[in-house]
Amino acid sequence: MNATKLLLILPLLAAFAYISLVGLTYLSQRALLYPGASATPAPERASWGQNASIQTPDGETLHGLYSRGEPGQPSVLFFLGNADRVSNYGFFAQALAARGIGLLALSYRGYPGSSGTPNEHGLLIDGIAAFDWLAARSGNEIVVLGQSLGSGVAVDTAGQRPAVAVILVSAYLSVLSLAQTYYPFFPVALLTKDPFRSDLKIAGVRQPKLFIHGRHDTIIPLSSGEALYQIAPEPKQMLIYDAGHNDLWDARMVDDIIRFVQSQKGGTAIPPPRTDRNLTSR
């Protein structure tokens, strides 16, 4: 092969490789976004609380774990991260129950115990269905808590339902903006199926908001959470821990969440955040 032919072929090979990589990313994006999806059935015995079965208006059956709160006490509706399991939060349910606070942790469609296949449209339906299920059973105020991927579900749900407050842990401006950061050389805006545009919805979340983020988060950078915080309407506060994405949960964080939840009872103001050398308020 002479040099002229080689110069013609190399750009074609590079273009083919690029198009193939873009196509592979497009086809596999939901597997990447929802790694926790699984056809695993719900266990017969709940690891904490009790098994909950929630019907969605589009015909799916969702699994959740539910710990009922005491009369007059609020409940927390928990939307988990994309690779998490509701069974992992017995410690949180126990800490809430010690203060009389209820908890419903939802397994999204396509996740263990739930029917269907995960996608943004479906997860947002799941969020509303879970809120309505909890509202019908608890009869008390509901605080919506969304972590990582679940922060987008929480923002959407709180914008459409009368939650008394919202907690956003490791929140993002949008999944689209994260994808643009991860894949700067791809036409991400044209390829992303599930953009989760919290940036376009946060203005409708007028309830008190607590943002929690890890300073060293490499999955959802602090800058993304801070950008969402900046455009969120008051009232709001932000707590930043010296932690990453997967090591945020500890007794201190649980205590901060409980204090925030309890402060919403009866419409009281957001308390000032506790500060120490590992925690910064914004």
PDB file of C-alpha atoms in Angstrom:
ATOM      1  CA  MET A   1       0.000   0.000   0.000  1.00  0.00           C
ATOM      2  CA  ASN A   2       1.455   3.307  -1.066  1.00  0.00           C
ATOM      3  CA  ALA A   3       1.529   6.444   1.025  1.00  0.00           C
ATOM      4  CA  THR A   4      -1.292   8.140  -0.893  1.00  0.00           C
ATOM      5  CA  LYS A   5      -3.735   5.282  -0.283  1.00  0.00           C
ATOM      6  CA  LEU A   6      -2.716   5.130   3.354  1.00  0.00           C
ATOM      7  CA  LEU A   7      -3.441   8.827   3.814  1.00  0.00           C
ATOM      8  CA  LEU A   8      -6.898   8.272   2.335  1.00  0.00           C
ATOM      9  CA  ILE A   9      -7.692   5.169   4.357  1.00  0.00           C
ATOM     10  CA  LEU A  10      -6.555   6.376   7.785  1.00  0.00           C
ATOM     11  CA  PRO A  11      -9.160   9.185   8.068  1.00  0.00           C
ATOM     12  CA  LEU A  12     -11.866   6.748   6.962  1.00  0.00           C
ATOM     13  CA  LEU A  13     -10.790   4.233   9.596  1.00  0.00           C
ATOM     14  CA  ALA A  14     -10.733   6.952  12.254  1.00  0.00           C
ATOM     15  CA  ALA A  15     -14.205   8.139  11.240  1.00  0.00           C
ATOM     16  CA  PHE A  16     -15.509   4.560  11.286  1.00  0.00           C
ATOM     17  CA  ALA A  17     -14.020   3.985  14.747  1.00  0.00           C
ATOM     18  CA  TYR A  18     -15.531   7.230  16.062  1.00  0.00           C
ATOM     19  CA  ILE A  19     -18.977   6.479  14.646  1.00  0.00           C
ATOM     20  CA  SER A  20     -18.824   2.939  16.040  1.00  0.00           C
ATOM     21  CA  LEU A  21     -17.879   4.225  19.493  1.00  0.00           C
ATOM     22  CA  VAL A  22     -20.672   6.819  19.432  1.00  0.00           C
ATOM     23  CA  GLY A  23     -23.146   4.136  18.359  1.00  0.00           C
ATOM     24  CA  LEU A  24     -22.018   1.750  21.076  1.00  0.00           C
ATOM     25  CA  THR A  25     -22.341   4.480  23.708  1.00  0.00           C
ATOM     26  CA  TYR A  26     -25.814   5.389  22.448  1.00  0.00           C
ATOM     27  CA  LEU A  27     -27.010   1.787  22.540  1.00  0.00           C
ATOM     28  CA  SER A  28     -25.517   1.034  25.964  1.00  0.00           C
ATOM     29  CA  GLN A  29     -26.338   4.303  27.746  1.00  0.00           C
ATOM     30  CA  ARG A  30     -29.263   2.938  29.754  1.00  0.00           C
ATOM     31  CA  ALA A  31     -27.191   0.000  30.932  1.00  0.00           C
ATOM     32  CA  LEU A  32     -24.623   2.543  32.099  1.00  0.00           C
ATOM     33  CA  LEU A  33     -27.198   4.836  33.712  1.00  0.00           C
ATOM     34  CA  TYR A  34     -29.159   2.079  35.481  1.00  0.00           C
ATOM     35  CA  PRO A  35     -26.554  -0.499  36.568  1.00  0.00           C
ATOM     36  CA  GLY A  36     -28.668  -1.594  39.519  1.00  0.00           C
ATOM     37  CA  ALA A  37     -31.568  -2.771  37.348  1.00  0.00           C
ATOM     38  CA  SER A  38     -32.236  -6.467  37.868  1.00  0.00           C
ATOM     39  CA  ALA A  39     -35.037  -8.994  37.483  1.00  0.00           C
ATOM     40  CA  THR A  40     -34.421 -10.225  41.037  1.00  0.00           C
ATOM     41  CA  PRO A  41     -37.777 -10.781  42.797  1.00  0.00           C
ATOM     42  CA  ALA A  42     -38.647  -9.056  46.038  1.00  0.00           C
ATOM     43  CA  PRO A  43     -37.718 -11.121  49.098  1.00  0.00           C
ATOM     44  CA  GLU A  44     -40.582 -12.706  50.998  1.00  0.00           C
ATOM     45  CA  ARG A  45     -39.250 -11.289  54.240  1.00  0.00           C
ATOM     46  CA  ALA A  46     -38.349  -7.608  54.395  1.00  0.00           C
ATOM     47  CA  SER A  47     -34.833  -6.804  55.581  1.00  0.00           C
ATOM     48  CA  TRP A  48     -36.353  -3.901  57.531  1.00  0.00           C
ATOM     49  CA  GLY A  49     -39.871  -2.498  57.868  1.00  0.00           C
ATOM     50  CA  GLN A  50     -42.384  -4.235  55.657  1.00  0.00           C
ATOM     51  CA  ASN A  51     -42.661  -4.980  51.953  1.00  0.00           C
ATOM     52  CA  ALA A  52     -44.715  -2.448  50.014  1.00  0.00           C
ATOM     53  CA  SER A  53     -46.344  -3.042  46.629  1.00  0.00           C
ATOM     54  CA  ILE A  54     -47.091   0.121  44.664  1.00  0.00           C
ATOM     55  CA  GLN A  55     -49.107   0.244  41.441  1.00  0.00           C
ATOM     56  CA  THR A  56     -48.259   2.851  38.826  1.00  0.00           C
ATOM     57  CA  PRO A  57     -50.826   4.389  36.452  1.00  0.00           C
ATOM     58  CA  ASP A  58     -49.053   2.791  33.474  1.00  0.00           C
ATOM     59  CA  GLY A  59     -49.408  -0.727  34.851  1.00  0.00           C
ATOM     60  CA  GLU A  60     -46.118  -1.438  36.645  1.00  0.00           C
ATOM     61  CA  THR A  61     -45.817  -2.895  40.128  1.00  0.00           C
ATOM     62  CA  LEU A  62     -43.085  -1.379  42.270  1.00  0.00           C
ATOM     63  CA  HIS A  63     -41.403  -2.842  45.313  1.00  0.00           C
ATOM     64  CA  GLY A  64     -40.529  -0.747  48.327  1.00  0.00           C
ATOM     65  CA  LEU A  65     -39.685  -1.093  51.981  1.00  0.00           C
ATOM     66  CA  TYR A  66     -41.849   0.842  54.405  1.00  0.00           C
ATOM     67  CA  SER A  67     -41.486   1.725  58.068  1.00  0.00           C
ATOM     68  CA  ARG A  68     -44.566   3.493  59.386  1.00  0.00           C
ATOM     69  CA  GLY A  69     -44.033   6.627  61.440  1.00  0.00           C
ATOM     70  CA  GLU A  70     -45.822   7.553  64.620  1.00  0.00           C
ATOM     71  CA  PRO A  71     -49.040   9.609  64.464  1.00  0.00           C
ATOM     72  CA  GLY A  72     -48.310  13.267  63.839  1.00  0.00           C
ATOM     73  CA  GLN A  73     -44.716  12.605  62.734  1.00  0.00           C
ATOM     74  CA  PRO A  74     -43.463  13.137  59.164  1.00  0.00           C
ATOM     75  CA  SER A  75     -42.340  10.427  56.767  1.00  0.00           C
ATOM     76  CA  VAL A  76     -39.377  10.381  54.403  1.00  0.00           C
ATOM     77  CA  LEU A  77     -39.812   9.214  50.810  1.00  0.00           C
ATOM     78  CA  PHE A  78     -36.410   7.987  49.632  1.00  0.00           C
ATOM     79  CA  PHE A  79     -35.344   7.782  45.967  1.00  0.00           C
ATOM     80  CA  LEU A  80     -32.044   5.902  45.775  1.00  0.00           C
ATOM     81  CA  GLY A  81     -28.997   6.092  43.543  1.00  0.00           C
ATOM     82  CA  ASN A  82     -28.715   4.145  40.321  1.00  0.00           C
ATOM     83  CA  ALA A  83     -26.812   1.139  41.700  1.00  0.00           C
ATOM     84  CA  ASP A  84     -28.308   0.997  45.187  1.00  0.00           C
ATOM     85  CA  ARG A  85     -30.769  -1.323  46.949  1.00  0.00           C
ATOM     86  CA  VAL A  86     -33.607  -0.471  49.336  1.00  0.00           C
ATOM     87  CA  SER A  87     -32.416  -3.289  51.603  1.00  0.00           C
ATOM     88  CA  ASN A  88     -29.243  -1.303  52.386  1.00  0.00           C
ATOM     89  CA  TYR A  89     -31.005   1.302  54.512  1.00  0.00           C
ATOM     90  CA  GLY A  90     -32.125  -0.524  57.616  1.00  0.00           C
ATOM     91  CA  PHE A  91     -29.748   1.664  59.644  1.00  0.00           C
ATOM     92  CA  PHE A  92     -31.505   4.777  58.317  1.00  0.00           C
ATOM     93  CA  ALA A  93     -34.979   3.396  58.962  1.00  0.00           C
ATOM     94  CA  GLN A  94     -33.955   2.502  62.508  1.00  0.00           C
ATOM     95  CA  ALA A  95     -32.548   5.971  63.186  1.00  0.00           C
ATOM     96  CA  LEU A  96     -35.711   7.616  61.842  1.00  0.00           C
ATOM     97  CA  ALA A  97     -37.980   5.246  63.766  1.00  0.00           C
ATOM     98  CA  ALA A  98     -36.207   6.178  67.002  1.00  0.00           C
ATOM     99  CA  ARG A  99     -37.633   9.688  66.462  1.00  0.00           C
ATOM    100  CA  GLY A 100     -41.012   8.405  65.294  1.00  0.00           C
ATOM    101  CA  ILE A 101     -40.318   9.285  61.636  1.00  0.00           C
ATOM    102  CA  GLY A 102     -41.487   6.955  58.858  1.00  0.00           C
ATOM    103  CA  LEU A 103     -39.571   5.854  55.764  1.00  0.00           C
ATOM    104  CA  LEU A 104     -40.526   4.527  52.336  1.00  0.00           C
ATOM    105  CA  ALA A 105     -37.558   3.524  50.149  1.00  0.00           C
ATOM    106  CA  LEU A 106     -38.509   2.828  46.533  1.00  0.00           C
ATOM    107  CA  SER A 107     -37.107   0.256  44.122  1.00  0.00           C
ATOM    108  CA  TYR A 108     -37.617   1.807  40.672  1.00  0.00           C
ATOM    109  CA  ARG A 109     -39.194  -0.053  37.777  1.00  0.00           C
ATOM    110  CA  GLY A 110     -36.787  -2.652  36.483  1.00  0.00           C
ATOM    111  CA  TYR A 111     -34.969  -2.768  39.822  1.00  0.00           C
ATOM    112  CA  PRO A 112     -35.161  -5.713  42.254  1.00  0.00           C
ATOM    113  CA  GLY A 113     -38.754  -6.613  43.056  1.00  0.00           C
ATOM    114  CA  SER A 114     -40.273  -4.189  40.543  1.00  0.00           C
ATOM    115  CA  SER A 115     -41.637  -4.847  37.085  1.00  0.00           C
ATOM    116  CA  GLY A 116     -40.804  -2.937  33.926  1.00  0.00           C
ATOM    117  CA  THR A 117     -37.682  -1.386  32.418  1.00  0.00           C
ATOM    118  CA  PRO A 118     -36.003   1.774  33.745  1.00  0.00           C
ATOM    119  CA  ASN A 119     -36.072   5.026  31.783  1.00  0.00           C
ATOM    120  CA  GLU A 120     -36.504   8.644  32.789  1.00  0.00           C
ATOM    121  CA  HIS A 121     -40.193   8.884  31.893  1.00  0.00           C
ATOM    122  CA  GLY A 122     -40.925   5.742  33.872  1.00  0.00           C
ATOM    123  CA  LEU A 123     -38.898   6.716  36.936  1.00  0.00           C
ATOM    124  CA  LEU A 124     -40.707  10.046  37.151  1.00  0.00           C
ATOM    125  CA  ILE A 125     -44.027   8.182  37.072  1.00  0.00           C
ATOM    126  CA  ASP A 126     -42.671   5.928  39.818  1.00  0.00           C
ATOM    127  CA  GLY A 127     -41.851   8.935  41.972  1.00  0.00           C
ATOM    128  CA  ILE A 128     -45.377  10.323  41.802  1.00  0.00           C
ATOM    129  CA  ALA A 129     -46.922   6.892  42.413  1.00  0.00           C
ATOM    130  CA  ALA A 130     -44.733   6.375  45.487  1.00  0.00           C
ATOM    131  CA  PHE A 131     -45.641   9.794  46.895  1.00  0.00           C
ATOM    132  CA  ASP A 132     -49.357   9.137  46.425  1.00  0.00           C
ATOM    133  CA  TRP A 133     -49.038   5.680  48.000  1.00  0.00           C
ATOM    134  CA  LEU A 134     -47.257   7.090  51.039  1.00  0.00           C
ATOM    135  CA  ALA A 135     -49.622  10.064  51.373  1.00  0.00           C
ATOM    136  CA  ALA A 136     -52.621   7.712  51.422  1.00  0.00           C
ATOM    137  CA  ARG A 137     -51.128   5.574  54.191  1.00  0.00           C
ATOM    138  CA  SER A 138     -49.141   7.860  56.436  1.00  0.00           C
ATOM    139  CA  GLY A 139     -51.597  10.741  56.651  1.00  0.00           C
ATOM    140  CA  ASN A 140     -48.678  12.925  57.728  1.00  0.00           C
ATOM    141  CA  GLU A 141     -46.244  15.356  56.151  1.00  0.00           C
ATOM    142  CA  ILE A 142     -43.790  13.927  53.619  1.00  0.00           C
ATOM    143  CA  VAL A 143     -40.166  14.949  53.117  1.00  0.00           C
ATOM    144  CA  VAL A 144     -38.759  13.839  49.758  1.00  0.00           C
ATOM    145  CA  LEU A 145     -35.147  12.625  49.768  1.00  0.00           C
ATOM    146  CA  GLY A 146     -33.298  11.922  46.520  1.00  0.00           C
ATOM    147  CA  GLN A 147     -29.747  10.654  46.273  1.00  0.00           C
ATOM    148  CA  SER A 148     -27.578  10.802  43.137  1.00  0.00           C
ATOM    149  CA  LEU A 149     -29.818   9.627  40.258  1.00  0.00           C
ATOM    150  CA  GLY A 150     -32.740   9.841  42.667  1.00  0.00           C
ATOM    151  CA  SER A 151     -32.219  13.576  43.114  1.00  0.00           C
ATOM    152  CA  GLY A 152     -33.761  14.091  39.680  1.00  0.00           C
ATOM    153  CA  VAL A 153     -36.774  12.002  40.676  1.00  0.00           C
ATOM    154  CA  ALA A 154     -37.062  13.970  43.921  1.00  0.00           C
ATOM    155  CA  VAL A 155     -36.983  17.340  42.136  1.00  0.00           C
ATOM    156  CA  ASP A 156     -39.707  16.250  39.732  1.00  0.00           C
ATOM    157  CA  THR A 157     -41.888  14.756  42.477  1.00  0.00           C
ATOM    158  CA  ALA A 158     -41.584  17.758  44.792  1.00  0.00           C
ATOM    159  CA  GLY A 159     -42.518  20.054  41.923  1.00  0.00           C
ATOM    160  CA  GLN A 160     -45.772  18.168  41.424  1.00  0.00           C
ATOM    161  CA  ARG A 161     -46.767  17.026  44.901  1.00  0.00           C
ATOM    162  CA  PRO A 162     -47.124  18.828  48.274  1.00  0.00           C
ATOM    163  CA  ALA A 163     -43.965  17.612  49.977  1.00  0.00           C
ATOM    164  CA  VAL A 164     -43.123  19.773  52.982  1.00  0.00           C
ATOM    165  CA  ALA A 165     -39.391  19.737  52.258  1.00  0.00           C
ATOM    166  CA  VAL A 166     -36.777  18.247  49.938  1.00  0.00           C
ATOM    167  CA  ILE A 167     -33.337  16.743  50.631  1.00  0.00           C
ATOM    168  CA  LEU A 168     -30.985  16.369  47.664  1.00  0.00           C
ATOM    169  CA  VAL A 169     -27.897  14.247  48.255  1.00  0.00           C
ATOM    170  CA  SER A 170     -25.160  14.299  45.594  1.00  0.00           C
ATOM    171  CA  ALA A 171     -27.487  16.150  43.229  1.00  0.00           C
ATOM    172  CA  TYR A 172     -26.649  17.078  39.641  1.00  0.00           C
ATOM    173  CA  LEU A 173     -27.564  19.986  37.429  1.00  0.00           C
ATOM    174  CA  SER A 174     -28.720  17.410  34.870  1.00  0.00           C
ATOM    175  CA  VAL A 175     -27.666  13.989  33.642  1.00  0.00           C
ATOM    176  CA  LEU A 176     -27.172  15.655  30.273  1.00  0.00           C
ATOM    177  CA  SER A 177     -24.566  18.044  31.684  1.00  0.00           C
ATOM    178  CA  LEU A 178     -22.765  15.147  33.392  1.00  0.00           C
ATOM    179  CA  ALA A 179     -22.718  13.208  30.123  1.00  0.00           C
ATOM    180  CA  GLN A 180     -21.262  16.239  28.365  1.00  0.00           C
ATOM    181  CA  THR A 181     -18.496  16.283  30.968  1.00  0.00           C
ATOM    182  CA  TYR A 182     -17.790  12.555  30.651  1.00  0.00           C
ATOM    183  CA  TYR A 183     -17.975  12.468  26.845  1.00  0.00           C
ATOM    184  CA  PRO A 184     -16.863  15.905  25.633  1.00  0.00           C
ATOM    185  CA  PHE A 185     -16.103  14.688  22.103  1.00  0.00           C
ATOM    186  CA  PHE A 186     -19.542  13.138  21.512  1.00  0.00           C
ATOM    187  CA  PRO A 187     -22.728  14.948  20.349  1.00  0.00           C
ATOM    188  CA  VAL A 188     -24.256  14.211  23.745  1.00  0.00           C
ATOM    189  CA  ALA A 189     -27.197  16.597  23.409  1.00  0.00           C
ATOM    190  CA  LEU A 190     -28.407  14.594  20.414  1.00  0.00           C
ATOM    191  CA  LEU A 191     -27.742  11.175  21.916  1.00  0.00           C
ATOM    192  CA  THR A 192     -28.942  11.362  25.529  1.00  0.00           C
ATOM    193  CA  LYS A 193     -32.225   9.491  26.023  1.00  0.00           C
ATOM    194  CA  ASP A 194     -32.716  10.340  29.709  1.00  0.00           C
ATOM    195  CA  PRO A 195     -31.402  13.870  30.366  1.00  0.00           C
ATOM    196  CA  PHE A 196     -33.021  14.356  33.821  1.00  0.00           C
ATOM    197  CA  ARG A 197     -33.087  18.158  33.553  1.00  0.00           C
ATOM    198  CA  SER A 198     -33.251  19.149  37.200  1.00  0.00           C
ATOM    199  CA  ASP A 199     -31.920  22.533  36.120  1.00  0.00           C
ATOM    200  CA  LEU A 200     -35.198  23.180  34.282  1.00  0.00           C
ATOM    201  CA  LYS A 201     -37.397  21.943  37.152  1.00  0.00           C
ATOM    202  CA  ILE A 202     -35.768  23.199  40.339  1.00  0.00           C
ATOM    203  CA  ALA A 203     -37.467  26.614  40.062  1.00  0.00           C
ATOM    204  CA  GLY A 204     -40.783  24.860  40.702  1.00  0.00           C
ATOM    205  CA  VAL A 205     -39.556  23.353  43.975  1.00  0.00           C
ATOM    206  CA  ARG A 206     -40.541  26.071  46.421  1.00  0.00           C
ATOM    207  CA  GLN A 207     -40.277  23.951  49.559  1.00  0.00           C
ATOM    208  CA  PRO A 208     -37.348  24.211  51.997  1.00  0.00           C
ATOM    209  CA  LYS A 209     -34.371  22.373  50.513  1.00  0.00           C
ATOM    210  CA  LEU A 210     -31.298  20.767  52.043  1.00  0.00           C
ATOM    211  CA  PHE A 211     -28.431  19.973  49.655  1.00  0.00           C
ATOM    212  CA  ILE A 212     -25.737  17.522  50.803  1.00  0.00           C
ATOM    213  CA  HIS A 213     -22.612  16.795  48.766  1.00  0.00           C
ATOM    214  CA  GLY A 214     -19.153  15.306  49.122  1.00  0.00           C
ATOM    215  CA  ARG A 215     -16.275  17.658  48.448  1.00  0.00           C
ATOM    216  CA  HIS A 216     -14.298  14.854  46.781  1.00  0.00           C
ATOM    217  CA  ASP A 217     -17.127  13.366  44.723  1.00  0.00           C
ATOM    218  CA  THR A 218     -15.721  12.157  41.384  1.00  0.00           C
ATOM    219  CA  ILE A 219     -18.995  10.655  40.108  1.00  0.00           C
ATOM    220  CA  ILE A 220     -21.152  13.770  40.428  1.00  0.00           C
ATOM    221  CA  PRO A 221     -18.710  16.629  40.977  1.00  0.00           C
ATOM    222  CA  LEU A 222     -19.447  19.123  43.715  1.00  0.00           C
ATOM    223  CA  SER A 223     -19.555  21.813  41.018  1.00  0.00           C
ATOM    224  CA  SER A 224     -22.666  20.190  39.522  1.00  0.00           C
ATOM    225  CA  GLY A 225     -24.458  20.112  42.877  1.00  0.00           C
ATOM    226  CA  GLU A 226     -23.421  23.680  43.628  1.00  0.00           C
ATOM    227  CA  ALA A 227     -24.686  24.826  40.226  1.00  0.00           C
ATOM    228  CA  LEU A 228     -28.119  23.359  40.991  1.00  0.00           C
ATOM    229  CA  TYR A 229     -28.038  24.901  44.455  1.00  0.00           C
ATOM    230  CA  GLN A 230     -27.266  28.339  43.023  1.00  0.00           C
ATOM    231  CA  ILE A 231     -30.349  28.369  40.779  1.00  0.00           C
ATOM    232  CA  ALA A 232     -32.675  26.788  43.351  1.00  0.00           C
ATOM    233  CA  PRO A 233     -35.180  29.167  44.966  1.00  0.00           C
ATOM    234  CA  GLU A 234     -35.083  29.961  48.660  1.00  0.00           C
ATOM    235  CA  PRO A 235     -35.363  28.618  51.285  1.00  0.00           C
ATOM    236  CA  LYS A 236     -32.294  26.401  50.927  1.00  0.00           C
ATOM    237  CA  GLN A 237     -29.052  25.403  52.574  1.00  0.00           C
ATOM    238  CA  MET A 238     -26.089  23.266  51.565  1.00  0.00           C
ATOM    239  CA  LEU A 239     -23.857  21.007  53.629  1.00  0.00           C
ATOM    240  CA  ILE A 240     -20.537  19.919  52.125  1.00  0.00           C
ATOM    241  CA  TYR A 241     -18.678  16.991  53.693  1.00  0.00           C
ATOM    242  CA  ASP A 242     -15.071  15.945  53.288  1.00  0.00           C
ATOM    243  CA  ALA A 243     -16.180  12.780  51.532  1.00  0.00           C
ATOM    244  CA  GLY A 244     -16.662  11.271  48.090  1.00  0.00           C
ATOM    245  CA  HIS A 245     -19.713   9.874  46.349  1.00  0.00           C
ATOM    246  CA  ASN A 246     -20.039   6.532  48.108  1.00  0.00           C
ATOM    247  CA  ASP A 247     -18.843   7.332  51.622  1.00  0.00           C
ATOM    248  CA  LEU A 248     -21.220  10.131  52.616  1.00  0.00           C
ATOM    249  CA  TRP A 249     -23.508   8.140  54.878  1.00  0.00           C
ATOM    250  CA  ASP A 250     -22.475   8.131  58.508  1.00  0.00           C
ATOM    251  CA  ALA A 251     -24.066   8.916  61.859  1.00  0.00           C
ATOM    252  CA  ARG A 252     -23.349  12.623  61.440  1.00  0.00           C
ATOM    253  CA  MET A 253     -25.170  12.837  58.117  1.00  0.00           C
ATOM    254  CA  VAL A 254     -28.133  10.864  59.453  1.00  0.00           C
ATOM    255  CA  ASP A 255     -28.301  13.265  62.397  1.00  0.00           C
ATOM    256  CA  ASP A 256     -28.256  16.281  60.060  1.00  0.00           C
ATOM    257  CA  ILE A 257     -31.051  14.784  57.954  1.00  0.00           C
ATOM    258  CA  ILE A 258     -33.184  14.004  60.994  1.00  0.00           C
ATOM    259  CA  ARG A 259     -32.703  17.494  62.403  1.00  0.00           C
ATOM    260  CA  PHE A 260     -33.776  18.993  59.075  1.00  0.00           C
ATOM    261  CA  VAL A 261     -36.827  16.705  58.841  1.00  0.00           C
ATOM    262  CA  GLN A 262     -37.912  17.492  62.382  1.00  0.00           C
ATOM    263  CA  SER A 263     -37.513  21.215  61.764  1.00  0.00           C
ATOM    264  CA  GLN A 264     -40.183  21.093  59.046  1.00  0.00           C
ATOM    265  CA  LYS A 265     -42.904  19.897  61.386  1.00  0.00           C
ATOM    266  CA  GLY A 266     -45.434  22.650  61.769  1.00  0.00           C
ATOM    267  CA  GLY A 267     -43.660  24.861  59.242  1.00  0.00           C
ATOM    268  CA  THR A 268     -40.741  25.908  61.435  1.00  0.00           C
ATOM    269  CA  ALA A 269     -37.694  27.531  59.872  1.00  0.00           C
ATOM    270  CA  ILE A 270     -34.648  25.657  58.633  1.00  0.00           C
ATOM    271  CA  PRO A 271     -32.184  25.377  61.527  1.00  0.00           C
ATOM    272  CA  PRO A 272     -28.641  26.614  61.048  1.00  0.00           C
ATOM    273  CA  PRO A 273     -26.323  23.773  59.975  1.00  0.00           C
ATOM    274  CA  ARG A 274     -23.851  22.341  62.410  1.00  0.00           C
ATOM    275  CA  THR A 275     -20.322  23.222  61.447  1.00  0.00           C
ATOM    276  CA  ASP A 276     -17.052  21.484  62.261  1.00  0.00           C
ATOM    277  CA  ARG A 277     -13.764  20.888  60.505  1.00  0.00           C
ATOM    278  CA  ASN A 278     -15.327  18.247  58.225  1.00  0.00           C
ATOM    279  CA  LEU A 279     -18.453  20.157  57.294  1.00  0.00           C
ATOM    280  CA  THR A 280     -19.056  23.414  55.441  1.00  0.00           C
ATOM    281  CA  SER A 281     -22.355  25.225  55.037  1.00  0.00           C
ATOM    282  CA  ARG A 282     -23.348  27.240  51.982  1.00  0.00           C
TER     283      ARG A 282
END
